[in-house]
Amino acid sequence: ITQGLLQMASGEGSSSSSSGSSGSGSGRPPRTNQSDWEKSSVESGRFTEADLPRLRELAKDADKGGKVTKGSWDEAEVGLGLEKKGQVSGLQRGPRGTEFIDRARQTWDVKAFRSFNFKLDDAMRSIRSEIASKNNVMLDTRNLTAEQFGRLDDAIRAAGLDKRVLWWP
């Protein structure tokens, strides 16, 4: 279940483009590649050209043999974004089953929930599972509505998990 949630959360196997049709008549958004992700990272204003080598390194997913996917690129943005904000330091890709390990040797898993299928109970179950596995959690909130963000924040605080969760952006 967790792997399925991670794939859904990371956008694995799907594109997050909002441009509509690819022009091929399929109705699917166009597939993107790493150079598109890099361009988007810089155009978002959150990262610079100088950040790209670090993003490339953090995007190499140990669970996929060091391969870079759209999901692992998104995870790298979360990790580097939190590092740039000073909330974590010395991030490296972690061992299989985690996304990152920091300078203090704490492991981190990235969770990214999508507004179109967001269920608070499922999100909390996923977060609790990571914390029970001794991982802290980095939350990518780019794809949540303000209302969903607020409900998740309230639930995390009410459960006393806020010391183990970082929010990005």
mmCIF file of C-alpha atoms in Angstrom:
data_model
loop_
_atom_site.group_PDB
_atom_site.id
_atom_site.type_symbol
_atom_site.label_atom_id
_atom_site.label_comp_id
_atom_site.label_asym_id
_atom_site.label_seq_id
_atom_site.Cartn_x
_atom_site.Cartn_y
_atom_site.Cartn_z
ATOM 1 C CA ILE A 1 0.000 0.000 0.000
ATOM 2 C CA THR A 2 2.771 2.433 0.957
ATOM 3 C CA GLN A 3 4.569 1.893 -2.359
ATOM 4 C CA GLY A 4 1.294 2.536 -4.216
ATOM 5 C CA LEU A 5 0.746 5.724 -2.230
ATOM 6 C CA LEU A 6 4.309 6.805 -2.940
ATOM 7 C CA GLN A 7 3.841 6.238 -6.650
ATOM 8 C CA MET A 8 0.557 8.131 -6.640
ATOM 9 C CA ALA A 9 2.016 10.869 -4.486
ATOM 10 C CA SER A 10 5.148 11.255 -6.559
ATOM 11 C CA GLY A 11 3.247 11.371 -9.834
ATOM 12 C CA GLU A 12 5.112 8.268 -11.026
ATOM 13 C CA GLY A 13 3.861 7.214 -14.414
ATOM 14 C CA SER A 14 2.000 10.428 -15.044
ATOM 15 C CA SER A 15 2.787 13.929 -16.104
ATOM 16 C CA SER A 16 1.865 17.017 -14.151
ATOM 17 C CA SER A 17 1.555 19.265 -17.174
ATOM 18 C CA SER A 18 -1.569 21.384 -17.409
ATOM 19 C CA SER A 19 -1.205 22.225 -21.056
ATOM 20 C CA GLY A 20 -4.047 19.964 -22.123
ATOM 21 C CA SER A 21 -3.673 17.850 -25.239
ATOM 22 C CA SER A 22 -0.321 16.784 -26.591
ATOM 23 C CA GLY A 23 -1.446 17.472 -30.108
ATOM 24 C CA SER A 24 -1.428 13.757 -30.916
ATOM 25 C CA GLY A 25 -5.140 13.459 -30.336
ATOM 26 C CA SER A 26 -4.616 11.174 -27.348
ATOM 27 C CA GLY A 27 -5.883 13.718 -24.835
ATOM 28 C CA ARG A 28 -2.879 12.965 -22.624
ATOM 29 C CA PRO A 29 -0.461 15.663 -21.545
ATOM 30 C CA PRO A 30 2.913 15.552 -23.268
ATOM 31 C CA ARG A 31 5.611 13.459 -21.597
ATOM 32 C CA THR A 32 8.392 15.470 -20.061
ATOM 33 C CA ASN A 33 12.051 14.680 -19.587
ATOM 34 C CA GLN A 34 14.789 15.767 -17.223
ATOM 35 C CA SER A 35 15.730 18.856 -19.232
ATOM 36 C CA ASP A 36 12.079 19.986 -19.002
ATOM 37 C CA TRP A 37 12.126 19.414 -15.229
ATOM 38 C CA GLU A 38 15.351 21.387 -14.907
ATOM 39 C CA LYS A 39 13.914 24.279 -16.913
ATOM 40 C CA SER A 40 10.745 24.243 -14.819
ATOM 41 C CA SER A 41 12.748 24.204 -11.569
ATOM 42 C CA VAL A 42 14.574 27.373 -12.590
ATOM 43 C CA GLU A 43 11.510 29.069 -14.097
ATOM 44 C CA SER A 44 9.578 28.494 -10.851
ATOM 45 C CA GLY A 45 11.986 30.928 -9.166
ATOM 46 C CA ARG A 46 12.700 28.446 -6.379
ATOM 47 C CA PHE A 47 16.009 27.293 -7.843
ATOM 48 C CA THR A 48 18.801 28.725 -9.966
ATOM 49 C CA GLU A 49 20.988 27.284 -12.699
ATOM 50 C CA ALA A 50 23.653 26.880 -10.006
ATOM 51 C CA ASP A 51 21.291 24.552 -8.073
ATOM 52 C CA LEU A 52 20.868 22.118 -10.979
ATOM 53 C CA PRO A 53 23.933 19.930 -10.289
ATOM 54 C CA ARG A 54 22.749 19.448 -6.686
ATOM 55 C CA LEU A 55 19.202 18.673 -7.850
ATOM 56 C CA ARG A 56 20.556 16.124 -10.341
ATOM 57 C CA GLU A 57 22.505 14.399 -7.579
ATOM 58 C CA LEU A 58 19.595 14.368 -5.109
ATOM 59 C CA ALA A 59 17.246 13.051 -7.810
ATOM 60 C CA LYS A 60 19.131 9.751 -8.244
ATOM 61 C CA ASP A 61 16.721 7.282 -6.635
ATOM 62 C CA ALA A 62 18.374 4.318 -4.851
ATOM 63 C CA ASP A 63 15.101 2.378 -5.056
ATOM 64 C CA LYS A 64 15.342 2.612 -8.860
ATOM 65 C CA GLY A 65 19.027 1.841 -9.261
ATOM 66 C CA GLY A 66 20.047 5.507 -9.293
ATOM 67 C CA LYS A 67 17.615 6.392 -12.078
ATOM 68 C CA VAL A 68 16.111 9.892 -12.206
ATOM 69 C CA THR A 69 12.331 9.994 -12.668
ATOM 70 C CA LYS A 70 9.814 12.822 -12.483
ATOM 71 C CA GLY A 71 8.937 11.638 -8.975
ATOM 72 C CA SER A 72 12.558 11.550 -7.835
ATOM 73 C CA TRP A 73 13.132 15.003 -9.373
ATOM 74 C CA ASP A 74 10.188 16.350 -7.372
ATOM 75 C CA GLU A 75 11.647 14.740 -4.235
ATOM 76 C CA ALA A 76 14.991 16.402 -4.953
ATOM 77 C CA GLU A 77 13.267 19.785 -5.202
ATOM 78 C CA VAL A 78 11.643 19.214 -1.806
ATOM 79 C CA GLY A 79 14.898 18.119 -0.181
ATOM 80 C CA LEU A 80 17.000 20.918 -1.662
ATOM 81 C CA GLY A 81 14.259 23.457 -0.978
ATOM 82 C CA LEU A 82 14.206 22.523 2.709
ATOM 83 C CA GLU A 83 18.003 22.510 2.818
ATOM 84 C CA LYS A 84 18.123 26.002 1.313
ATOM 85 C CA LYS A 85 15.636 27.155 3.976
ATOM 86 C CA GLY A 86 17.978 25.799 6.666
ATOM 87 C CA GLN A 87 15.528 23.189 7.928
ATOM 88 C CA VAL A 88 17.843 20.239 7.138
ATOM 89 C CA SER A 89 21.516 20.031 6.261
ATOM 90 C CA GLY A 90 23.888 17.752 4.429
ATOM 91 C CA LEU A 91 21.228 15.806 2.547
ATOM 92 C CA GLN A 92 22.222 12.784 0.522
ATOM 93 C CA ARG A 93 20.098 10.149 -1.145
ATOM 94 C CA GLY A 94 19.270 7.615 1.523
ATOM 95 C CA PRO A 95 19.339 3.849 1.564
ATOM 96 C CA ARG A 96 16.597 1.858 -0.129
ATOM 97 C CA GLY A 97 13.226 2.577 1.444
ATOM 98 C CA THR A 98 13.963 6.234 2.206
ATOM 99 C CA GLU A 99 14.513 9.316 0.119
ATOM 100 C CA PHE A 100 17.205 11.133 2.066
ATOM 101 C CA ILE A 101 19.576 10.971 4.990
ATOM 102 C CA ASP A 102 20.828 14.176 6.586
ATOM 103 C CA ARG A 103 24.088 15.166 8.267
ATOM 104 C CA ALA A 104 22.743 13.965 11.632
ATOM 105 C CA ARG A 105 22.066 10.531 10.008
ATOM 106 C CA GLN A 106 18.287 11.003 10.263
ATOM 107 C CA THR A 107 16.345 9.412 7.402
ATOM 108 C CA TRP A 108 13.613 11.293 5.561
ATOM 109 C CA ASP A 109 10.781 10.221 3.301
ATOM 110 C CA VAL A 110 8.983 12.639 0.989
ATOM 111 C CA LYS A 111 5.210 12.596 0.765
ATOM 112 C CA ALA A 112 3.322 14.504 -1.913
ATOM 113 C CA PHE A 113 -0.453 14.344 -1.894
ATOM 114 C CA ARG A 114 -2.622 15.476 -4.805
ATOM 115 C CA SER A 115 -5.745 17.579 -4.370
ATOM 116 C CA PHE A 116 -7.820 15.522 -6.814
ATOM 117 C CA ASN A 117 -7.667 12.370 -4.673
ATOM 118 C CA PHE A 118 -6.690 13.733 -1.254
ATOM 119 C CA LYS A 119 -8.103 11.843 1.724
ATOM 120 C CA LEU A 120 -6.972 13.070 5.123
ATOM 121 C CA ASP A 121 -7.184 9.622 6.749
ATOM 122 C CA ASP A 122 -5.008 8.073 4.018
ATOM 123 C CA ALA A 123 -2.480 10.906 4.254
ATOM 124 C CA MET A 124 -2.216 10.559 8.030
ATOM 125 C CA ARG A 125 -1.900 6.769 7.785
ATOM 126 C CA SER A 126 0.967 7.197 5.300
ATOM 127 C CA ILE A 127 2.742 9.775 7.491
ATOM 128 C CA ARG A 128 2.303 7.650 10.639
ATOM 129 C CA SER A 129 3.692 4.618 8.814
ATOM 130 C CA GLU A 130 6.885 6.489 7.897
ATOM 131 C CA ILE A 131 7.328 7.807 11.420
ATOM 132 C CA ALA A 132 6.765 4.299 12.838
ATOM 133 C CA SER A 133 9.555 3.156 10.476
ATOM 134 C CA LYS A 134 11.877 5.746 12.096
ATOM 135 C CA ASN A 135 11.742 8.138 9.131
ATOM 136 C CA ASN A 136 10.927 11.799 9.427
ATOM 137 C CA VAL A 137 8.683 13.209 6.714
ATOM 138 C CA MET A 138 9.084 16.022 4.211
ATOM 139 C CA LEU A 139 5.701 17.114 2.837
ATOM 140 C CA ASP A 140 5.456 18.508 -0.679
ATOM 141 C CA THR A 141 2.345 20.694 -0.506
ATOM 142 C CA ARG A 142 2.493 22.124 -4.035
ATOM 143 C CA ASN A 143 -0.521 20.115 -5.157
ATOM 144 C CA LEU A 144 -2.854 20.674 -2.215
ATOM 145 C CA THR A 145 -5.509 23.330 -1.902
ATOM 146 C CA ALA A 146 -5.250 25.788 0.985
ATOM 147 C CA GLU A 147 -8.159 23.996 2.684
ATOM 148 C CA GLN A 148 -6.487 20.574 2.350
ATOM 149 C CA PHE A 149 -3.191 22.007 3.573
ATOM 150 C CA GLY A 150 -4.949 23.449 6.644
ATOM 151 C CA ARG A 151 -6.725 20.186 7.461
ATOM 152 C CA LEU A 152 -3.503 18.198 7.122
ATOM 153 C CA ASP A 153 -1.556 20.698 9.227
ATOM 154 C CA ASP A 154 -4.228 20.588 11.939
ATOM 155 C CA ALA A 155 -4.265 16.769 11.943
ATOM 156 C CA ILE A 156 -0.473 16.515 12.137
ATOM 157 C CA ARG A 157 -0.360 18.970 15.049
ATOM 158 C CA ALA A 158 -3.258 17.259 16.846
ATOM 159 C CA ALA A 159 -1.456 13.916 16.529
ATOM 160 C CA GLY A 160 1.741 15.441 17.957
ATOM 161 C CA LEU A 161 3.726 14.615 14.806
ATOM 162 C CA ASP A 162 4.727 18.174 13.897
ATOM 163 C CA LYS A 163 8.263 17.748 15.307
ATOM 164 C CA ARG A 164 8.883 14.982 12.746
ATOM 165 C CA VAL A 165 7.358 16.690 9.682
ATOM 166 C CA LEU A 166 8.713 19.488 7.474
ATOM 167 C CA TRP A 167 6.545 21.374 4.971
ATOM 168 C CA TRP A 168 7.658 22.548 1.524
ATOM 169 C CA PRO A 169 7.373 25.033 -0.045
#
